[in-house]
mmCIF file of C-alpha atoms in Angstrom:
data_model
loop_
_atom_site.group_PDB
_atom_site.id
_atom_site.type_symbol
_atom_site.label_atom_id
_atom_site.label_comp_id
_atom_site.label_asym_id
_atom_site.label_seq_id
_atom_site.Cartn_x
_atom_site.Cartn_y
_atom_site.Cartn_z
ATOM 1 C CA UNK A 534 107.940 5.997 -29.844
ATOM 2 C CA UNK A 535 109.619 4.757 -33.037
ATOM 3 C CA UNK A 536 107.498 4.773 -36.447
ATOM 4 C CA UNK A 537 104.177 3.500 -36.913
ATOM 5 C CA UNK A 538 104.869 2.365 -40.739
ATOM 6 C CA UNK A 539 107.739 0.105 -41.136
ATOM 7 C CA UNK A 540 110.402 1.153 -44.019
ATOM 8 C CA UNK A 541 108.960 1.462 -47.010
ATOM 9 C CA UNK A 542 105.220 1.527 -46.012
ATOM 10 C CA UNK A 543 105.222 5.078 -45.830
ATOM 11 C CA UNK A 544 106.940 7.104 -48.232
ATOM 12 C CA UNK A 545 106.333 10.348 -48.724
ATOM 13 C CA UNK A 546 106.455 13.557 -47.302
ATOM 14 C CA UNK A 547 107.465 12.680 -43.711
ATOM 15 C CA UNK A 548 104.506 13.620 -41.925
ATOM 16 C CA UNK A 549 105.275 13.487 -38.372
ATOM 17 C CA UNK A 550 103.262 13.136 -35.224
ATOM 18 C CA UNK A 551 104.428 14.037 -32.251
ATOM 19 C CA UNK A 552 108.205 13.434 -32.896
ATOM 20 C CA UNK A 553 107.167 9.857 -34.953
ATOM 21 C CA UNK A 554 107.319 9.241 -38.763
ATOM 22 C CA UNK A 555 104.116 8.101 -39.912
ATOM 23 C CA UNK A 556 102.424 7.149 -42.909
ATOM 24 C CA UNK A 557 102.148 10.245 -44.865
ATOM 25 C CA UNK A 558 98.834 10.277 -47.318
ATOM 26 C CA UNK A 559 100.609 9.723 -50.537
ATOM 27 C CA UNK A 560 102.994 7.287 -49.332
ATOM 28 C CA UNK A 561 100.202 5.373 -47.898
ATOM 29 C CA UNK A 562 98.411 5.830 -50.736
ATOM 30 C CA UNK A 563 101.364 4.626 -52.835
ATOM 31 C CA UNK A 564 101.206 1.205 -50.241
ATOM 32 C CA UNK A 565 97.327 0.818 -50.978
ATOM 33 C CA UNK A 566 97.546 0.458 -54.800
ATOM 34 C CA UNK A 567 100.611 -1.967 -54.343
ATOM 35 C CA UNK A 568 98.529 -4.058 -51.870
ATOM 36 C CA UNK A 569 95.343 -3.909 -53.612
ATOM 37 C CA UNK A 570 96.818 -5.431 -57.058
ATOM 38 C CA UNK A 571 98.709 -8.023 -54.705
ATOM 39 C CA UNK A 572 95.282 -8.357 -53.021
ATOM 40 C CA UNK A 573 92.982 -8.682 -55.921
ATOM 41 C CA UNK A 574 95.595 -11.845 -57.203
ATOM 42 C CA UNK A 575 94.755 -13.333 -53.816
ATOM 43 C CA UNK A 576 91.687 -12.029 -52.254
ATOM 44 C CA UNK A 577 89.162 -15.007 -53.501
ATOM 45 C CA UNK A 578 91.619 -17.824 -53.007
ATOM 46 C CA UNK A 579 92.623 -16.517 -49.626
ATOM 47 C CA UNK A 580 89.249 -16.812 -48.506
ATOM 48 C CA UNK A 581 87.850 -19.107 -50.382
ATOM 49 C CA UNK A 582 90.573 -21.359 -48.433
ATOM 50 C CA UNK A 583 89.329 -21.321 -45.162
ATOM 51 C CA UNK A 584 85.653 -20.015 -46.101
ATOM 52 C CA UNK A 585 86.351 -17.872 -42.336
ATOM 53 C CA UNK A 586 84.294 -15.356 -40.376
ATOM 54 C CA UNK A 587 84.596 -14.048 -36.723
ATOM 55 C CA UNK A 588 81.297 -11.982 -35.234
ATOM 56 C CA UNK A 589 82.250 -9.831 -32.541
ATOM 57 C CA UNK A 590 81.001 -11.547 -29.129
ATOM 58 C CA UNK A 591 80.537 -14.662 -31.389
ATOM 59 C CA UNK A 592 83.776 -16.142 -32.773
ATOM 60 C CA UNK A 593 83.286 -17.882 -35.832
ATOM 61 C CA UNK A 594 85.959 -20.070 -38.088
ATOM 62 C CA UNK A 595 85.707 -22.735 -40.970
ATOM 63 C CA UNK A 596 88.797 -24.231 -40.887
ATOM 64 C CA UNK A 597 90.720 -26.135 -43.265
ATOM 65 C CA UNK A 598 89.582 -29.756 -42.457
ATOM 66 C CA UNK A 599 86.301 -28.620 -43.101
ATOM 67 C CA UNK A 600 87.274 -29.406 -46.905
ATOM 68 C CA UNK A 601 87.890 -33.123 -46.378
ATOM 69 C CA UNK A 602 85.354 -34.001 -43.924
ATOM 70 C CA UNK A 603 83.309 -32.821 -41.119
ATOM 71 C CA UNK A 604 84.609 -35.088 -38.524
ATOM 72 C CA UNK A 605 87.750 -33.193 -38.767
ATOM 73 C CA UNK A 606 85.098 -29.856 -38.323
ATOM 74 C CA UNK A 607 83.840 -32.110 -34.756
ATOM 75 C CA UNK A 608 87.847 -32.195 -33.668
ATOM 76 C CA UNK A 609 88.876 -28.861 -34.613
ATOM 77 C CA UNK A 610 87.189 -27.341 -31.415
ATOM 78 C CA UNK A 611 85.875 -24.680 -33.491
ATOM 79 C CA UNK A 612 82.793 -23.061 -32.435
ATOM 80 C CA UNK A 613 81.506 -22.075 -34.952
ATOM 81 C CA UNK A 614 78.259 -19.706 -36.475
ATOM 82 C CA UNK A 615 79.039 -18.086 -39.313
ATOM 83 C CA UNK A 616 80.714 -19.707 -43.009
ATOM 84 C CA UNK A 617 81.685 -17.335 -45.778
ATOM 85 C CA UNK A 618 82.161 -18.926 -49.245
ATOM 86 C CA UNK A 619 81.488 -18.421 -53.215
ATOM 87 C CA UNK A 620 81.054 -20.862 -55.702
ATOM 88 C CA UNK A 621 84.065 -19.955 -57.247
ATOM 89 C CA UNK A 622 86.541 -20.615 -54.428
ATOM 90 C CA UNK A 623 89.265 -23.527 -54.403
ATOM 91 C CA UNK A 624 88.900 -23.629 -58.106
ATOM 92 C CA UNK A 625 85.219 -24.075 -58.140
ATOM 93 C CA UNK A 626 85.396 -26.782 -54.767
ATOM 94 C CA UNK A 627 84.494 -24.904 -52.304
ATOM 95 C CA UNK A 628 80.778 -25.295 -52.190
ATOM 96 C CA UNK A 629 80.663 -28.993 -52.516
ATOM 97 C CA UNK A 630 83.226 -29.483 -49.919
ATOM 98 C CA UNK A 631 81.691 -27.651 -47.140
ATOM 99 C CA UNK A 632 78.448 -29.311 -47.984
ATOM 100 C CA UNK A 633 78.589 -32.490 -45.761
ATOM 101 C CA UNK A 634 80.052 -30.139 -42.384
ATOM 102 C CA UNK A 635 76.345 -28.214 -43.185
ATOM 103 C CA UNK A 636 74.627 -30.936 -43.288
ATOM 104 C CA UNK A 637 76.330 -32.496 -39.834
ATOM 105 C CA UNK A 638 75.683 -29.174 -38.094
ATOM 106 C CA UNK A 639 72.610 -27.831 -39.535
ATOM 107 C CA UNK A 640 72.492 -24.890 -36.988
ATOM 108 C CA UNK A 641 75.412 -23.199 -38.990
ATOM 109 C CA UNK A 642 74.229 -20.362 -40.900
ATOM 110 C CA UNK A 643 76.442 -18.786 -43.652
ATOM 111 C CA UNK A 644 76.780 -16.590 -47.086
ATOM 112 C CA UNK A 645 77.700 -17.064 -50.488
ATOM 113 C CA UNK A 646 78.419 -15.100 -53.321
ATOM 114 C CA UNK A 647 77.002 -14.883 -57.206
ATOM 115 C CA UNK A 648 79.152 -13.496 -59.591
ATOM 116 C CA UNK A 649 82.174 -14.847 -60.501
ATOM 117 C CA UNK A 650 81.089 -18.144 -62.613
ATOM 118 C CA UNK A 651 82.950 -21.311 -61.204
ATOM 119 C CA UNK A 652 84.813 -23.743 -63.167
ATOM 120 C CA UNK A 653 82.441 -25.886 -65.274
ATOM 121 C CA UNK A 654 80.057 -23.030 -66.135
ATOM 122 C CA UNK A 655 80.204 -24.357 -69.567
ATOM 123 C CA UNK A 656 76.306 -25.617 -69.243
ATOM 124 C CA UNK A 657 75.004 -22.489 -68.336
ATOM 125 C CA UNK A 658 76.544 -20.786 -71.653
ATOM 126 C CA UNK A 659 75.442 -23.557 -74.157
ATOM 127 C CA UNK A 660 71.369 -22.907 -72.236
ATOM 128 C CA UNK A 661 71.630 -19.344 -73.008
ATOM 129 C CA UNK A 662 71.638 -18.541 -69.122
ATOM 130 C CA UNK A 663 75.461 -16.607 -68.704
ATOM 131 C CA UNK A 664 76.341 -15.020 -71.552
ATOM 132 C CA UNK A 665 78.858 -16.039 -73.586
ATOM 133 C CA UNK A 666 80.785 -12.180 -73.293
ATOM 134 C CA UNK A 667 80.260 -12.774 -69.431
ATOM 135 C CA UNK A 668 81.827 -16.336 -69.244
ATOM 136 C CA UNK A 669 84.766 -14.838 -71.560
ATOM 137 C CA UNK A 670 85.689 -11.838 -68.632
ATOM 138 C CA UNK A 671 84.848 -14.027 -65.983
ATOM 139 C CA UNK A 672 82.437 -12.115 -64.158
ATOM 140 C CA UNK A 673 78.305 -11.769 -64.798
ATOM 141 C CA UNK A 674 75.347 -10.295 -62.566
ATOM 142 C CA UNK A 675 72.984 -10.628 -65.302
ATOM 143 C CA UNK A 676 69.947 -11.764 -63.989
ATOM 144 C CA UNK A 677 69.300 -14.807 -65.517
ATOM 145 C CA UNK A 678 72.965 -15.986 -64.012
ATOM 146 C CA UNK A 679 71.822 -14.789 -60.750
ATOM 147 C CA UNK A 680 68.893 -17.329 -60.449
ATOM 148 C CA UNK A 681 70.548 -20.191 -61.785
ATOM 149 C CA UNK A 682 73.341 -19.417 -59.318
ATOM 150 C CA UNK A 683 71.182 -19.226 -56.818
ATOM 151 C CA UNK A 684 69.140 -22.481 -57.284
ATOM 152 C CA UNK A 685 72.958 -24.234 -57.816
ATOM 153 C CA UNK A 686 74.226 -22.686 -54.783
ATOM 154 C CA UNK A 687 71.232 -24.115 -52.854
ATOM 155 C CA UNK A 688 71.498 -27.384 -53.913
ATOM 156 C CA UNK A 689 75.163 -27.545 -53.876
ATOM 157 C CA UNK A 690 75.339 -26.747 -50.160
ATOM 158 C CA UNK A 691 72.261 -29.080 -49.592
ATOM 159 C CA UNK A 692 70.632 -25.980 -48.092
ATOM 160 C CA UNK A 693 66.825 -24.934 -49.317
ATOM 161 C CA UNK A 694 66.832 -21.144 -47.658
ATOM 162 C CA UNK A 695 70.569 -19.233 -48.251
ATOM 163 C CA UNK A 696 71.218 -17.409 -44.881
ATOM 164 C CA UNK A 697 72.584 -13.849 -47.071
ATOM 165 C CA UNK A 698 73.986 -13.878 -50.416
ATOM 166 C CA UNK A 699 76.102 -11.390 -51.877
ATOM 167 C CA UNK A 700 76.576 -10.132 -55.405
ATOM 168 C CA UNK A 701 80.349 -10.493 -55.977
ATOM 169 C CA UNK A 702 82.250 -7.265 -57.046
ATOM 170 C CA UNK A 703 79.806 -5.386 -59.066
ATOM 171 C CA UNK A 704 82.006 -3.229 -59.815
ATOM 172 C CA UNK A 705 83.244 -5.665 -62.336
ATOM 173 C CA UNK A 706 80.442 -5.101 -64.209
ATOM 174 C CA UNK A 707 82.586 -2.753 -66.494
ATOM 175 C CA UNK A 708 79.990 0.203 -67.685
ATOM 176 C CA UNK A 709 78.726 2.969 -64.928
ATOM 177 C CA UNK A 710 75.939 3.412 -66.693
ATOM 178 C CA UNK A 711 74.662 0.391 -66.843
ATOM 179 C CA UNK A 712 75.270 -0.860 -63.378
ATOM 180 C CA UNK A 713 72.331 0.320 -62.042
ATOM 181 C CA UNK A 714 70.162 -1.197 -64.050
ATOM 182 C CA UNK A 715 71.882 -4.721 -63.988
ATOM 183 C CA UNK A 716 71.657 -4.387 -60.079
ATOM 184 C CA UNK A 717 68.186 -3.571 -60.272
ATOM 185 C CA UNK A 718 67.230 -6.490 -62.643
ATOM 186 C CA UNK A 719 70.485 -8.709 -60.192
ATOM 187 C CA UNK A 720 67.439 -7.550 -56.754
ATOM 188 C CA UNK A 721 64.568 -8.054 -58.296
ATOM 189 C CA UNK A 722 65.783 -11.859 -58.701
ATOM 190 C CA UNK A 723 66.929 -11.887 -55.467
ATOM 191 C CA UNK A 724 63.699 -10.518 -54.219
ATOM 192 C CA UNK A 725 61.914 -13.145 -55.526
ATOM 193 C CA UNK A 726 64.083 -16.029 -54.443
ATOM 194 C CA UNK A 727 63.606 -14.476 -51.068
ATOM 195 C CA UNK A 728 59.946 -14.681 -51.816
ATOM 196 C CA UNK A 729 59.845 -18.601 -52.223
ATOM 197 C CA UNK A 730 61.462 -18.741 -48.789
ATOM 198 C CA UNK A 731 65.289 -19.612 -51.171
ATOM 199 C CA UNK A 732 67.363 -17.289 -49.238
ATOM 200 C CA UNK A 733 66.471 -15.139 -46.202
ATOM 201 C CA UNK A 734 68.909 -11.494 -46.637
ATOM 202 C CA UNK A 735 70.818 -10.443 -49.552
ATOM 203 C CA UNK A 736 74.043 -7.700 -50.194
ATOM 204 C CA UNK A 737 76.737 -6.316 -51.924
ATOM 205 C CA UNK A 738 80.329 -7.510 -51.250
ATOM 206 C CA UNK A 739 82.520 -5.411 -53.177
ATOM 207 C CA UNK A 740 86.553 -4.840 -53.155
ATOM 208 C CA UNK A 741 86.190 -1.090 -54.500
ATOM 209 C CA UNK A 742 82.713 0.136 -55.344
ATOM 210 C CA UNK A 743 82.478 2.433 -52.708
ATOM 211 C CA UNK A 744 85.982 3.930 -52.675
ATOM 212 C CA UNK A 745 85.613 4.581 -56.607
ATOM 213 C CA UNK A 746 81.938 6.234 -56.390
ATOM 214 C CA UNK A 747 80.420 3.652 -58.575
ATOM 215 C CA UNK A 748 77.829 2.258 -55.511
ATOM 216 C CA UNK A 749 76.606 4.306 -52.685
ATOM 217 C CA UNK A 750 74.211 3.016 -49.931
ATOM 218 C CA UNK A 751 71.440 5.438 -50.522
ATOM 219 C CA UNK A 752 71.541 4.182 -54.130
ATOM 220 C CA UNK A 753 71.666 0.554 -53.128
ATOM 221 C CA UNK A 754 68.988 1.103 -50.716
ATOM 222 C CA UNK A 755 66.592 2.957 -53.853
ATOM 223 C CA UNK A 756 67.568 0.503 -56.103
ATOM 224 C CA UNK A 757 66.250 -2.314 -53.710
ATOM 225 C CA UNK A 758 63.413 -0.447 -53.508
ATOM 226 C CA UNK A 759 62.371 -0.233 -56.954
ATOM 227 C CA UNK A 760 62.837 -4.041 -57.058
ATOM 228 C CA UNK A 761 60.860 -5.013 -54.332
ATOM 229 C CA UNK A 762 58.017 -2.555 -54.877
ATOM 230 C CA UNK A 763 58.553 -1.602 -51.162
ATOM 231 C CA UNK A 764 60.705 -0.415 -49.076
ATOM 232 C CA UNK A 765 60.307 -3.399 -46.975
ATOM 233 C CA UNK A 766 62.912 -5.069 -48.982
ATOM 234 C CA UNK A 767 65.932 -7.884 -48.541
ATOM 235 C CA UNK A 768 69.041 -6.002 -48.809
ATOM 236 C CA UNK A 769 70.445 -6.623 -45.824
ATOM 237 C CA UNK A 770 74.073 -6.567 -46.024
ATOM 238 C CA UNK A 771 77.364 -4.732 -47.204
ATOM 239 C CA UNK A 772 80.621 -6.148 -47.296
ATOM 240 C CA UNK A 773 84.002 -4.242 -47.968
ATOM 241 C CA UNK A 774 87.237 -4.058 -46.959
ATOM 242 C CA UNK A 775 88.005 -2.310 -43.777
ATOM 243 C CA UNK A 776 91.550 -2.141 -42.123
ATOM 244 C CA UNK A 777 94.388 0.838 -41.417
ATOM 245 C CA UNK A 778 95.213 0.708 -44.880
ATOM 246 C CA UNK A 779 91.480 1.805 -46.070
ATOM 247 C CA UNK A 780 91.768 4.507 -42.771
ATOM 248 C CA UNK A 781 89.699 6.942 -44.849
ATOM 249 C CA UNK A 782 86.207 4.514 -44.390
ATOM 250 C CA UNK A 783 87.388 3.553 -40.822
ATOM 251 C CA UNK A 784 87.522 7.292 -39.918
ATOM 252 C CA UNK A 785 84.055 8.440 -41.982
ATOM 253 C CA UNK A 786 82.333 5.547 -39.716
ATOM 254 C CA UNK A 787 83.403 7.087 -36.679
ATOM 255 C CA UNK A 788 81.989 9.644 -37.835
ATOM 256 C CA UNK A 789 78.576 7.612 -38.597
ATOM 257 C CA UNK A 790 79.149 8.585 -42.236
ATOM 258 C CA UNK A 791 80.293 7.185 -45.469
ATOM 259 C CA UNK A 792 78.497 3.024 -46.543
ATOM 260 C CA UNK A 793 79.654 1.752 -43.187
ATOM 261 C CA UNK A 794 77.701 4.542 -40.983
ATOM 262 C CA UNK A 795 74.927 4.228 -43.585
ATOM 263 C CA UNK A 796 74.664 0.690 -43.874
ATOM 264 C CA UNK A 797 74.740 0.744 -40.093
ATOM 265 C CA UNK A 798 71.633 3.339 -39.961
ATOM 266 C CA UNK A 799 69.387 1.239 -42.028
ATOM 267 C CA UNK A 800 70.529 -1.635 -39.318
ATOM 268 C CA UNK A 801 72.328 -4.124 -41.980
ATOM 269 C CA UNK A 802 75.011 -5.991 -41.549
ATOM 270 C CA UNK A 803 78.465 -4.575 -42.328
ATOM 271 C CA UNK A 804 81.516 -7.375 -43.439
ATOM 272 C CA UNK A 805 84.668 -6.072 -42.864
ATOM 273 C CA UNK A 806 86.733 -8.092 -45.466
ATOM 274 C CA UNK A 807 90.925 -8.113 -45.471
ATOM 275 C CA UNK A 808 91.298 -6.242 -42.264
ATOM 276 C CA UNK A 809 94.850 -7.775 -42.186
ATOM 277 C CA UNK A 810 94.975 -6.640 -46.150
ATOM 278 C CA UNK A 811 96.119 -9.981 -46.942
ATOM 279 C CA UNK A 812 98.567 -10.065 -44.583
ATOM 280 C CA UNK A 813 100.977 -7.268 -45.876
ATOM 281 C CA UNK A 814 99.536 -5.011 -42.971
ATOM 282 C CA UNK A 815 101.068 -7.308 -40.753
ATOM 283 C CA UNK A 816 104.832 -6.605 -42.045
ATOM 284 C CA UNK A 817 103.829 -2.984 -42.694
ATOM 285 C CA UNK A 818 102.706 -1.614 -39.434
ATOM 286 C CA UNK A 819 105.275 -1.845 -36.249
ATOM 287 C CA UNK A 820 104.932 -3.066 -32.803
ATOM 288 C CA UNK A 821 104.214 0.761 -31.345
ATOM 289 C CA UNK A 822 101.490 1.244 -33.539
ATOM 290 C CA UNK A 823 100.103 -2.023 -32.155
ATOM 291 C CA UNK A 824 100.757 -0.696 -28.624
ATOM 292 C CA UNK A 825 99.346 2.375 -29.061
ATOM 293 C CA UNK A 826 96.019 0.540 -30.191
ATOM 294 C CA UNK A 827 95.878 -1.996 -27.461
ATOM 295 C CA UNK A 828 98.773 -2.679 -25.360
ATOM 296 C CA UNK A 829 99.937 -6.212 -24.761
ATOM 297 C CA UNK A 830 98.334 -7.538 -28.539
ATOM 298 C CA UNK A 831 100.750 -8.242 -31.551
ATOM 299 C CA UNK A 832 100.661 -6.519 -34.676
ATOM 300 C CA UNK A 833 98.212 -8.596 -36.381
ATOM 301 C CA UNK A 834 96.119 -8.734 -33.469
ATOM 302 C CA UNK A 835 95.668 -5.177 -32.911
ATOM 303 C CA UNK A 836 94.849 -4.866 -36.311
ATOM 304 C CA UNK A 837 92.299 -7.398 -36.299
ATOM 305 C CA UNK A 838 90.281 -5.447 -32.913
ATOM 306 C CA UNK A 839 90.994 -2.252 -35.040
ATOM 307 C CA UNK A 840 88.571 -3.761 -37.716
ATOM 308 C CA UNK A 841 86.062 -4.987 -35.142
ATOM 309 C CA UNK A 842 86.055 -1.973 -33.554
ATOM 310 C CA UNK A 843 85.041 0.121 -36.458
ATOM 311 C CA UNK A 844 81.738 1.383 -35.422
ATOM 312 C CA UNK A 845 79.064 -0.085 -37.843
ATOM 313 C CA UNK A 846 81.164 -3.233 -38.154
ATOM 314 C CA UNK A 847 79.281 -6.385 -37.175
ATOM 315 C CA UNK A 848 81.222 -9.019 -38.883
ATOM 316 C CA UNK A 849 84.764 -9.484 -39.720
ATOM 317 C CA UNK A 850 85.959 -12.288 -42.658
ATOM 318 C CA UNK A 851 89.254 -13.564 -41.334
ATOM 319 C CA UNK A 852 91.656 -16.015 -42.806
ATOM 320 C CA UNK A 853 94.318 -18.086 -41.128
ATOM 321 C CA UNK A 854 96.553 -21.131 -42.125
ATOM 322 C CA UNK A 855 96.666 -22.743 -38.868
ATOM 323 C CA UNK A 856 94.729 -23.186 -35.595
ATOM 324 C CA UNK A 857 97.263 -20.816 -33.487
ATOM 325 C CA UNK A 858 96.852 -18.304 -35.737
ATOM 326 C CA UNK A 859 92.869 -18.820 -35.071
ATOM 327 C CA UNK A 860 93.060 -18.934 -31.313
ATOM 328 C CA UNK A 861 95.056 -15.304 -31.377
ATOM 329 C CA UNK A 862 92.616 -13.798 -33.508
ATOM 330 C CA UNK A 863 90.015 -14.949 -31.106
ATOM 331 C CA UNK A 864 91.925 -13.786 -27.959
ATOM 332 C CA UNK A 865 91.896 -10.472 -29.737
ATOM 333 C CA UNK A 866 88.635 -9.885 -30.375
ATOM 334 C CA UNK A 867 87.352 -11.177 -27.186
ATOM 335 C CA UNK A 868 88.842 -7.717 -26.008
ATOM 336 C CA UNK A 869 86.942 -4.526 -25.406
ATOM 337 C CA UNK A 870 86.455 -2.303 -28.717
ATOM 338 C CA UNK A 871 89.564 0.191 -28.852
ATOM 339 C CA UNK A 872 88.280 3.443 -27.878
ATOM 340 C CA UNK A 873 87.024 6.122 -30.945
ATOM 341 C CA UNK A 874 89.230 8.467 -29.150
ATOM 342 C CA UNK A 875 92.427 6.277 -29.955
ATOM 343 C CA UNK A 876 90.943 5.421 -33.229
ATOM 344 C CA UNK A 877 90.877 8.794 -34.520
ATOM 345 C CA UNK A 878 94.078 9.539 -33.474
ATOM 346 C CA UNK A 879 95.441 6.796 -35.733
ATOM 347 C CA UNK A 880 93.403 7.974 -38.632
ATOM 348 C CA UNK A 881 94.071 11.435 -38.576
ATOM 349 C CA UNK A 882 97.824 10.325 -39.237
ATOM 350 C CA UNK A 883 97.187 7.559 -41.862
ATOM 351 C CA UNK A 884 94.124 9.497 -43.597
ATOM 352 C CA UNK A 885 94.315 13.025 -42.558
ATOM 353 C CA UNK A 886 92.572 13.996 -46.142
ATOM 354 C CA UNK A 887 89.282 11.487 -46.100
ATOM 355 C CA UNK A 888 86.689 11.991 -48.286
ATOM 356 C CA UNK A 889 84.089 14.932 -47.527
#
């Protein structure tokens, strides 16, 4: 077997296994901060492109054409259940594009996101609702934001009850201390919305909340809590990225530990965002690695079932830029999970020193 990483995706101290230069920790390490500042650039224009999801068991895809009518959403032979979008996307577009392929297929169900204000957010400054320091970094949970995003995210997408929305990113927030208490104030909105029968579920999507320490799910979980007055509240949902270049969550959830195996014990739903890492997983890993994780699927493809797979996992966002690229992604998840055994094999090269 030759390498798992291709050149340059794993420098470092040549860890081998069995006779095969792998990603070491620090050189993969050294790969994830390159990728995650090319990521970050790209992460809410890639999706925000194609607005894509696939469910394991129930493939799911918004595809380009989506954006410029719904008849080309009829002809794309999509089947779809699941959008995932944010007001923000395509400059601000997104929403109001998808809106007339909702209203043709009313049975599909969807998320959006609160958080990042979208072009044109002008109003809500000069009415007092998003604070001006917000609007200047580009990012507000406060919760008077939160409900007027809400009630414009509603009627944008022509829908009166939001399937699951997420608070974009609160690590963005900027102040430790005080994230807690804006995500308290952020739920107790969201509670309430829920309440009027405005949205049904609610979550966190966030790029690096839980790999930084800043958000746990036991915290999440109290938090929600305190906001509802019950434990019977909406927080329903987690979404973070999980691929072979985050290893260390993929191996703590086969584990049943770490926000995945939590999330997963309270029964919400887990989004696995940028399995492929935006793309640069794709050119790092090498056609044994794929083989060892399912023989016979490409490199992206084997990396897309390793994301499904994860234990925990019950939705993973994908993005592609043309129909083949959809109908191999589907092919590959329509496959058995890879074993844990396999699984843990990979990890324990690319993350051999997870998290306790």
């Amino acid at each position: 077997m030759s390498g798992w990483c291709r050149a340059g995706a794993g420098r470092g101290a040549g860890r081998r296994c069995g006779g095969s230069p792998a990603a070491t920790w620090s050189g993969r390490c050294a790969v994830w901060r390159r990728f995650r500042c090319w990521s970050r650039s790209r992460f809410g224009a890639l999706h925000g492109e194609l607005a894509s999801v696939t469910v394991r068991g129930c493939s799911s895809w918004c595809p380009r054409g989506v954006f410029t009518g719904s008849s080309r959403w009829r002809n794309s032979g999509c089947c779809s259940r699941w959008t995932f979008t944010a007001p923000n996307y395509l400059a601000g577009r997104a929403h109001r594009l998808l809106a007339p392929a909702l209203a043709d297929h009313p049975g599909l169900r969807g998320s959006t996101k609160v958080g990042f204000p979208a072009p044109g957010a002008a109003a809500a400054v000069a009415a007092g609702i998003l604070p001006r320091e917000d609007a200047e970094r580009g990012h507000s949970l406060a919760a008077g934001y939160v409900r007027w995003r809400v009630e414009r995210n509603r009627a944008v997408l022509g829908r009166a009850c939001l399937d699951t929305v997420f608070l974009h990113n609160p690590e963005r927030t900027g102040d430790r201390a005080v994230l807690p208490i804006v995500l308290r104030e952020a739920f107790a909105v969201l509670e309430e919305a829920a309440a009027a029968g405005h949205l049904s579920t609610y979550g966190i999507a966030t790029w690096s909340g839980f790999t930084e320490g800043l958000i746990t799910v036991e915290e999440l979980d109290r938090l929600a809590t305190e906001a509802a007055g019950s434990p019977d509240h909406q927080l329903r949902a987690v979404q973070l990225p999980v691929s072979l270049i985050e290893a260390d969550v993929l191996q703590l959830a086969l584990d049943g530990r770490g926000p995945i195996g939590e999330a997963a014990q309270r029964g919400w739903q887990v989004f696995a965002s940028a399995p492929l890492h935006g793309g640069e997983l794709v050119r790092a890993a090498t056609d044994d690695l794929a083989a060892l994780l399912r023989p016979g699927l490409s490199v992206a493809q084997a990396c897309l079932l390793t994301a499904a797979s994860c234990p925990g996992v019950t939705k993973v966002l994908l993005s592609a830029s043309a129909p083949a690229h959809w109908e191999a992604a589907r092919a590959a998840l329509d496959q058995a999970a890879i074993p844990p055994r396999t699984l843990r094999k990979v990890c324990d090269v690319l993350a051999p020193h997870h998290p306790g």
